[in-house]
Amino acid sequence: MLGHLEESVLVAVLELEKTDGGAFGLSVFNKLKELGINVVNGTVYNTLDRLQEKGLLRSEITEPIAERGGRRKRIYFVENKGKEVLKEAYLKNRKIYAAWEAGLNNA
Amino acid sequence: MHRSEKYLLLLVNVIIRYKKPLSFILDMFMLFLILYEFKMHFDLSGSTLVALFKTIMFLVTTYFSVGITIWIRRLLSAEGEIKDADFNLLSKLSSLFVDAVSLDEFIGDAIEYGKDKKYPLLKTYFYLMPIVILRICSPVSKVISILSEWISQLASK
């Protein structure tokens, strides 16, 4: 079972993986802002850690990068289990909204 | 020396020692003992004791957060870069809560965040600060809630 923020972070990582070849803390934070989700950046890192502990994400550490003051970067990728969980969440949400739509039409 | 003066000195000692993360747990235990003796001496009720403990913890945590803020500001040179000597110091001191690789990741992200901004140093600093504070405060608040629970149980006996 995913929380709303976990779901959003997972979607953000998946999208960044396709567009940029992988996600990192700052890019996930920016992507969430783009999606209209405003959270404290520290929360993003905690959520990424939690998703990794749940086995839904994996990460790799890069070599030091000069543009980052010689600091390394942690790149996140969605695991197959993460994709499955995300699909389940999507189907569940679709059912909920279909019921909501049917309720609206009958009103 | 009067008994209350002894308590005051012990409390000051707790606050000073709070700068070192490792001694934090010991200090919490010491504070717990002091408070328990307070309860016995002044015959305080359980809820008063818990309220007192939480107030002290709030003040200590605030003090600690301000300390971290000053720490991070010292880490950043005027050009918005992190000084290596200080970085090593921070790595050592914060290793209890933040591992070196994660700290490298956070600082790198913060530098990248600040580099195209009008005030890179400030932006880097403001990006880094909540991450580090959240990492350190989260286990600290867990310890506080466990100790509060203990005190409350002990006081109700």
mmCIF file of C-alpha atoms in Angstrom:
data_model
loop_
_atom_site.group_PDB
_atom_site.id
_atom_site.type_symbol
_atom_site.label_atom_id
_atom_site.label_comp_id
_atom_site.label_asym_id
_atom_site.label_seq_id
_atom_site.Cartn_x
_atom_site.Cartn_y
_atom_site.Cartn_z
ATOM 1 C CA MET A 1 0.000 0.000 0.000
ATOM 2 C CA LEU A 2 1.457 3.335 -1.069
ATOM 3 C CA GLY A 3 0.909 6.727 0.525
ATOM 4 C CA HIS A 4 -0.027 9.671 -1.705
ATOM 5 C CA LEU A 5 3.455 11.200 -1.549
ATOM 6 C CA GLU A 6 5.124 7.818 -2.135
ATOM 7 C CA GLU A 7 2.934 7.334 -5.197
ATOM 8 C CA SER A 8 3.842 10.807 -6.522
ATOM 9 C CA VAL A 9 7.560 10.292 -5.913
ATOM 10 C CA LEU A 10 7.452 6.916 -7.660
ATOM 11 C CA VAL A 11 5.691 8.474 -10.675
ATOM 12 C CA ALA A 12 8.260 11.302 -10.726
ATOM 13 C CA VAL A 13 11.198 8.854 -10.643
ATOM 14 C CA LEU A 14 9.625 6.748 -13.408
ATOM 15 C CA GLU A 15 9.133 9.791 -15.625
ATOM 16 C CA LEU A 16 12.633 11.119 -14.954
ATOM 17 C CA GLU A 17 14.056 7.698 -15.706
ATOM 18 C CA LYS A 18 12.503 7.896 -19.170
ATOM 19 C CA THR A 19 13.417 11.515 -19.906
ATOM 20 C CA ASP A 20 16.800 11.872 -18.126
ATOM 21 C CA GLY A 21 17.911 8.254 -17.757
ATOM 22 C CA GLY A 22 17.474 8.341 -13.969
ATOM 23 C CA ALA A 23 16.311 10.538 -11.105
ATOM 24 C CA PHE A 24 18.130 12.163 -8.223
ATOM 25 C CA GLY A 25 16.891 14.014 -5.123
ATOM 26 C CA LEU A 26 16.896 17.509 -6.634
ATOM 27 C CA SER A 27 15.304 16.432 -9.942
ATOM 28 C CA VAL A 28 12.526 14.579 -8.049
ATOM 29 C CA PHE A 29 11.959 17.679 -5.896
ATOM 30 C CA ASN A 30 11.687 19.852 -9.051
ATOM 31 C CA LYS A 31 9.419 17.341 -10.800
ATOM 32 C CA LEU A 32 7.047 17.285 -7.817
ATOM 33 C CA LYS A 33 6.913 21.085 -7.902
ATOM 34 C CA GLU A 34 6.045 20.874 -11.624
ATOM 35 C CA LEU A 35 3.213 18.482 -10.722
ATOM 36 C CA GLY A 36 1.930 21.015 -8.196
ATOM 37 C CA ILE A 37 3.048 19.030 -5.148
ATOM 38 C CA ASN A 38 4.854 21.319 -2.725
ATOM 39 C CA VAL A 39 6.796 19.483 -0.051
ATOM 40 C CA VAL A 40 9.907 20.296 1.979
ATOM 41 C CA ASN A 41 12.969 18.926 0.164
ATOM 42 C CA GLY A 42 13.980 16.886 3.231
ATOM 43 C CA THR A 43 10.701 14.978 2.943
ATOM 44 C CA VAL A 44 11.561 14.008 -0.644
ATOM 45 C CA TYR A 45 14.819 12.392 0.486
ATOM 46 C CA ASN A 46 13.088 10.581 3.352
ATOM 47 C CA THR A 47 10.421 9.269 0.954
ATOM 48 C CA LEU A 48 13.074 8.108 -1.520
ATOM 49 C CA ASP A 49 14.792 6.221 1.331
ATOM 50 C CA ARG A 50 11.517 4.647 2.411
ATOM 51 C CA LEU A 51 10.696 3.499 -1.139
ATOM 52 C CA GLN A 52 14.158 1.999 -1.362
ATOM 53 C CA GLU A 53 13.667 0.144 1.937
ATOM 54 C CA LYS A 54 10.388 -1.231 0.559
ATOM 55 C CA GLY A 55 12.283 -2.535 -2.467
ATOM 56 C CA LEU A 56 10.381 -0.328 -4.918
ATOM 57 C CA LEU A 57 13.429 1.746 -5.886
ATOM 58 C CA ARG A 58 17.122 1.064 -6.219
ATOM 59 C CA SER A 59 19.961 3.546 -6.351
ATOM 60 C CA GLU A 60 23.469 3.865 -7.714
ATOM 61 C CA ILE A 61 26.197 6.249 -6.599
ATOM 62 C CA THR A 62 28.087 8.063 -9.353
ATOM 63 C CA GLU A 63 31.704 9.180 -9.365
ATOM 64 C CA PRO A 64 32.397 12.709 -8.030
ATOM 65 C CA ILE A 65 31.070 15.361 -10.440
ATOM 66 C CA ALA A 66 32.949 18.670 -10.887
ATOM 67 C CA GLU A 67 29.768 20.747 -11.409
ATOM 68 C CA ARG A 68 28.551 19.564 -8.033
ATOM 69 C CA GLY A 69 31.677 20.733 -6.227
ATOM 70 C CA GLY A 70 33.222 17.263 -6.607
ATOM 71 C CA ARG A 71 30.316 15.586 -4.836
ATOM 72 C CA ARG A 72 28.767 12.283 -5.834
ATOM 73 C CA LYS A 73 25.203 11.834 -6.993
ATOM 74 C CA ARG A 74 22.706 9.125 -6.049
ATOM 75 C CA ILE A 75 20.653 8.059 -9.069
ATOM 76 C CA TYR A 76 17.332 6.325 -8.439
ATOM 77 C CA PHE A 77 15.606 3.771 -10.660
ATOM 78 C CA VAL A 78 12.186 2.134 -10.282
ATOM 79 C CA GLU A 79 12.355 -1.608 -9.632
ATOM 80 C CA ASN A 80 9.910 -4.024 -11.315
ATOM 81 C CA LYS A 81 8.126 -4.390 -7.971
ATOM 82 C CA GLY A 82 7.720 -0.606 -7.914
ATOM 83 C CA LYS A 83 6.178 -0.611 -11.381
ATOM 84 C CA GLU A 84 3.743 -3.340 -10.346
ATOM 85 C CA VAL A 85 2.726 -1.488 -7.177
ATOM 86 C CA LEU A 86 2.273 1.704 -9.195
ATOM 87 C CA LYS A 87 0.079 -0.107 -11.728
ATOM 88 C CA GLU A 88 -2.073 -1.529 -8.911
ATOM 89 C CA ALA A 89 -2.440 1.944 -7.410
ATOM 90 C CA TYR A 90 -3.393 3.344 -10.832
ATOM 91 C CA LEU A 91 -6.075 0.654 -11.390
ATOM 92 C CA LYS A 92 -7.443 1.218 -7.889
ATOM 93 C CA ASN A 93 -7.607 4.987 -8.420
ATOM 94 C CA ARG A 94 -9.250 4.474 -11.816
ATOM 95 C CA LYS A 95 -11.962 2.353 -10.168
ATOM 96 C CA ILE A 96 -12.551 5.011 -7.521
ATOM 97 C CA TYR A 97 -12.842 7.791 -10.102
ATOM 98 C CA ALA A 98 -15.076 5.664 -12.357
ATOM 99 C CA ALA A 99 -17.443 5.169 -9.411
ATOM 100 C CA TRP A 100 -17.271 8.886 -8.664
ATOM 101 C CA GLU A 101 -18.029 9.727 -12.324
ATOM 102 C CA ALA A 102 -20.960 7.271 -12.365
ATOM 103 C CA GLY A 103 -22.262 8.930 -9.194
ATOM 104 C CA LEU A 104 -22.033 12.343 -10.857
ATOM 105 C CA ASN A 105 -23.908 11.158 -13.964
ATOM 106 C CA ASN A 106 -26.695 9.649 -11.867
ATOM 107 C CA ALA A 107 -27.072 12.772 -9.745
ATOM 108 C CA MET B 1 26.218 24.079 47.169
ATOM 109 C CA HIS B 2 22.432 24.130 47.274
ATOM 110 C CA ARG B 3 20.626 21.182 45.686
ATOM 111 C CA SER B 4 18.854 23.330 43.088
ATOM 112 C CA GLU B 5 22.218 24.834 42.065
ATOM 113 C CA LYS B 6 23.506 21.313 41.461
ATOM 114 C CA TYR B 7 20.521 20.599 39.211
ATOM 115 C CA LEU B 8 21.080 23.840 37.342
ATOM 116 C CA LEU B 9 24.742 22.984 36.783
ATOM 117 C CA LEU B 10 23.805 19.519 35.556
ATOM 118 C CA LEU B 11 21.281 21.018 33.152
ATOM 119 C CA VAL B 12 23.845 23.494 31.794
ATOM 120 C CA ASN B 13 26.203 20.547 31.350
ATOM 121 C CA VAL B 14 23.516 18.679 29.396
ATOM 122 C CA ILE B 15 23.043 21.648 27.067
ATOM 123 C CA ILE B 16 26.794 22.114 26.500
ATOM 124 C CA ARG B 17 27.396 18.421 25.896
ATOM 125 C CA TYR B 18 24.448 18.357 23.481
ATOM 126 C CA LYS B 19 26.837 19.615 20.772
ATOM 127 C CA LYS B 20 28.242 16.091 20.500
ATOM 128 C CA PRO B 21 25.673 13.707 18.982
ATOM 129 C CA LEU B 22 27.131 10.645 20.693
ATOM 130 C CA SER B 23 26.738 12.044 24.172
ATOM 131 C CA PHE B 24 23.123 12.918 23.441
ATOM 132 C CA ILE B 25 21.704 9.560 24.553
ATOM 133 C CA LEU B 26 23.715 9.693 27.802
ATOM 134 C CA ASP B 27 22.540 13.230 28.410
ATOM 135 C CA MET B 28 18.932 12.215 27.884
ATOM 136 C CA PHE B 29 19.370 9.458 30.451
ATOM 137 C CA MET B 30 20.959 11.899 32.881
ATOM 138 C CA LEU B 31 18.128 14.364 32.337
ATOM 139 C CA PHE B 32 15.654 11.571 32.943
ATOM 140 C CA LEU B 33 17.328 10.806 36.293
ATOM 141 C CA ILE B 34 17.403 14.474 37.267
ATOM 142 C CA LEU B 35 13.714 14.848 36.471
ATOM 143 C CA TYR B 36 12.859 11.731 38.395
ATOM 144 C CA GLU B 37 14.676 13.102 41.431
ATOM 145 C CA PHE B 38 12.764 16.356 40.925
ATOM 146 C CA LYS B 39 9.543 14.408 41.061
ATOM 147 C CA MET B 40 10.519 12.740 44.310
ATOM 148 C CA HIS B 41 11.861 15.928 45.885
ATOM 149 C CA PHE B 42 8.948 18.215 45.009
ATOM 150 C CA ASP B 43 6.330 15.453 44.855
ATOM 151 C CA LEU B 44 5.270 16.470 41.336
ATOM 152 C CA SER B 45 2.402 14.779 39.538
ATOM 153 C CA GLY B 46 3.090 12.618 36.478
ATOM 154 C CA SER B 47 1.595 15.095 34.009
ATOM 155 C CA THR B 48 3.594 18.019 35.471
ATOM 156 C CA LEU B 49 6.755 15.970 35.133
ATOM 157 C CA VAL B 50 6.029 15.079 31.494
ATOM 158 C CA ALA B 51 5.199 18.719 30.730
ATOM 159 C CA LEU B 52 8.477 19.799 32.341
ATOM 160 C CA PHE B 53 10.425 17.195 30.364
ATOM 161 C CA LYS B 54 8.823 18.222 27.070
ATOM 162 C CA THR B 55 9.535 21.913 27.728
ATOM 163 C CA ILE B 56 13.196 21.178 28.432
ATOM 164 C CA MET B 57 13.371 18.986 25.327
ATOM 165 C CA PHE B 58 11.797 21.710 23.216
ATOM 166 C CA LEU B 59 14.388 24.237 24.416
ATOM 167 C CA VAL B 60 17.264 21.802 23.887
ATOM 168 C CA THR B 61 16.044 20.817 20.391
ATOM 169 C CA THR B 62 15.678 24.470 19.430
ATOM 170 C CA TYR B 63 19.201 25.101 20.673
ATOM 171 C CA PHE B 64 20.423 22.118 18.669
ATOM 172 C CA SER B 65 18.652 23.268 15.474
ATOM 173 C CA VAL B 66 20.220 26.705 15.767
ATOM 174 C CA GLY B 67 23.588 24.981 16.249
ATOM 175 C CA ILE B 68 23.125 22.989 13.022
ATOM 176 C CA THR B 69 22.147 26.150 11.171
ATOM 177 C CA ILE B 70 25.330 27.908 12.269
ATOM 178 C CA TRP B 71 27.322 24.791 11.419
ATOM 179 C CA ILE B 72 26.039 24.642 7.839
ATOM 180 C CA ARG B 73 26.618 28.364 7.362
ATOM 181 C CA ARG B 74 30.210 27.893 8.472
ATOM 182 C CA LEU B 75 30.595 25.045 5.984
ATOM 183 C CA LEU B 76 29.911 27.253 3.025
ATOM 184 C CA SER B 77 32.660 29.549 1.826
ATOM 185 C CA ALA B 78 31.843 32.975 0.369
ATOM 186 C CA GLU B 79 31.705 31.442 -3.137
ATOM 187 C CA GLY B 80 29.024 28.988 -2.113
ATOM 188 C CA GLU B 81 31.435 26.076 -1.977
ATOM 189 C CA ILE B 82 31.816 23.662 0.878
ATOM 190 C CA LYS B 83 35.200 23.711 2.590
ATOM 191 C CA ASP B 84 36.731 20.234 2.741
ATOM 192 C CA ALA B 85 38.145 20.512 6.247
ATOM 193 C CA ASP B 86 34.757 21.494 7.609
ATOM 194 C CA PHE B 87 33.045 18.883 5.493
ATOM 195 C CA ASN B 88 35.199 16.196 7.091
ATOM 196 C CA LEU B 89 34.340 17.579 10.494
ATOM 197 C CA LEU B 90 30.641 17.542 9.677
ATOM 198 C CA SER B 91 30.916 14.004 8.306
ATOM 199 C CA LYS B 92 32.468 12.832 11.558
ATOM 200 C CA LEU B 93 30.016 14.634 13.807
ATOM 201 C CA SER B 94 26.890 13.748 11.892
ATOM 202 C CA SER B 95 27.861 10.138 11.139
ATOM 203 C CA LEU B 96 25.452 9.057 13.868
ATOM 204 C CA PHE B 97 22.481 10.291 11.837
ATOM 205 C CA VAL B 98 23.688 10.891 8.260
ATOM 206 C CA ASP B 99 26.174 8.612 6.484
ATOM 207 C CA ALA B 100 29.011 10.176 4.493
ATOM 208 C CA VAL B 101 27.610 9.121 1.076
ATOM 209 C CA SER B 102 24.203 10.644 1.830
ATOM 210 C CA LEU B 103 25.841 13.826 3.075
ATOM 211 C CA ASP B 104 27.858 13.963 -0.169
ATOM 212 C CA GLU B 105 24.604 13.491 -2.107
ATOM 213 C CA PHE B 106 22.760 16.231 -0.159
ATOM 214 C CA ILE B 107 25.589 18.761 -0.438
ATOM 215 C CA GLY B 108 26.012 18.003 -4.177
ATOM 216 C CA ASP B 109 22.281 18.492 -4.790
ATOM 217 C CA ALA B 110 22.326 21.716 -2.770
ATOM 218 C CA ILE B 111 25.270 23.102 -4.792
ATOM 219 C CA GLU B 112 23.519 22.140 -8.046
ATOM 220 C CA TYR B 113 20.322 23.780 -6.791
ATOM 221 C CA GLY B 114 22.068 27.031 -5.907
ATOM 222 C CA LYS B 115 24.475 27.395 -8.837
ATOM 223 C CA ASP B 116 22.218 29.245 -11.322
ATOM 224 C CA LYS B 117 20.403 31.286 -8.715
ATOM 225 C CA LYS B 118 20.942 34.953 -7.941
ATOM 226 C CA TYR B 119 22.239 34.202 -4.455
ATOM 227 C CA PRO B 120 23.910 30.779 -4.821
ATOM 228 C CA LEU B 121 25.337 30.697 -1.300
ATOM 229 C CA LEU B 122 22.019 31.422 0.363
ATOM 230 C CA LYS B 123 20.102 29.082 -1.921
ATOM 231 C CA THR B 124 22.592 26.257 -1.321
ATOM 232 C CA TYR B 125 22.355 26.847 2.385
ATOM 233 C CA PHE B 126 18.555 26.924 2.452
ATOM 234 C CA TYR B 127 18.333 23.746 0.384
ATOM 235 C CA LEU B 128 20.726 21.855 2.626
ATOM 236 C CA MET B 129 19.453 23.031 6.007
ATOM 237 C CA PRO B 130 16.005 21.338 6.115
ATOM 238 C CA ILE B 131 17.431 18.027 4.874
ATOM 239 C CA VAL B 132 20.079 17.824 7.581
ATOM 240 C CA ILE B 133 17.741 19.094 10.309
ATOM 241 C CA LEU B 134 15.045 16.579 9.330
ATOM 242 C CA ARG B 135 17.571 13.731 9.351
ATOM 243 C CA ILE B 136 18.885 14.644 12.789
ATOM 244 C CA CYS B 137 15.618 15.714 14.414
ATOM 245 C CA SER B 138 13.700 12.617 13.378
ATOM 246 C CA PRO B 139 15.655 10.136 15.583
ATOM 247 C CA VAL B 140 15.939 12.783 18.308
ATOM 248 C CA SER B 141 12.159 13.229 18.438
ATOM 249 C CA LYS B 142 11.755 9.437 18.622
ATOM 250 C CA VAL B 143 14.053 9.335 21.667
ATOM 251 C CA ILE B 144 12.071 12.196 23.237
ATOM 252 C CA SER B 145 8.721 10.446 22.742
ATOM 253 C CA ILE B 146 10.069 7.122 24.121
ATOM 254 C CA LEU B 147 11.478 8.880 27.195
ATOM 255 C CA SER B 148 8.211 10.831 27.677
ATOM 256 C CA GLU B 149 6.332 7.546 27.613
ATOM 257 C CA TRP B 150 8.746 6.047 30.182
ATOM 258 C CA ILE B 151 8.434 9.015 32.499
ATOM 259 C CA SER B 152 4.667 8.985 32.227
ATOM 260 C CA GLN B 153 4.530 5.231 33.034
ATOM 261 C CA LEU B 154 6.996 5.542 35.897
ATOM 262 C CA ALA B 155 5.246 8.567 37.361
ATOM 263 C CA SER B 156 1.865 6.833 37.306
ATOM 264 C CA LYS B 157 3.172 3.948 39.476
#
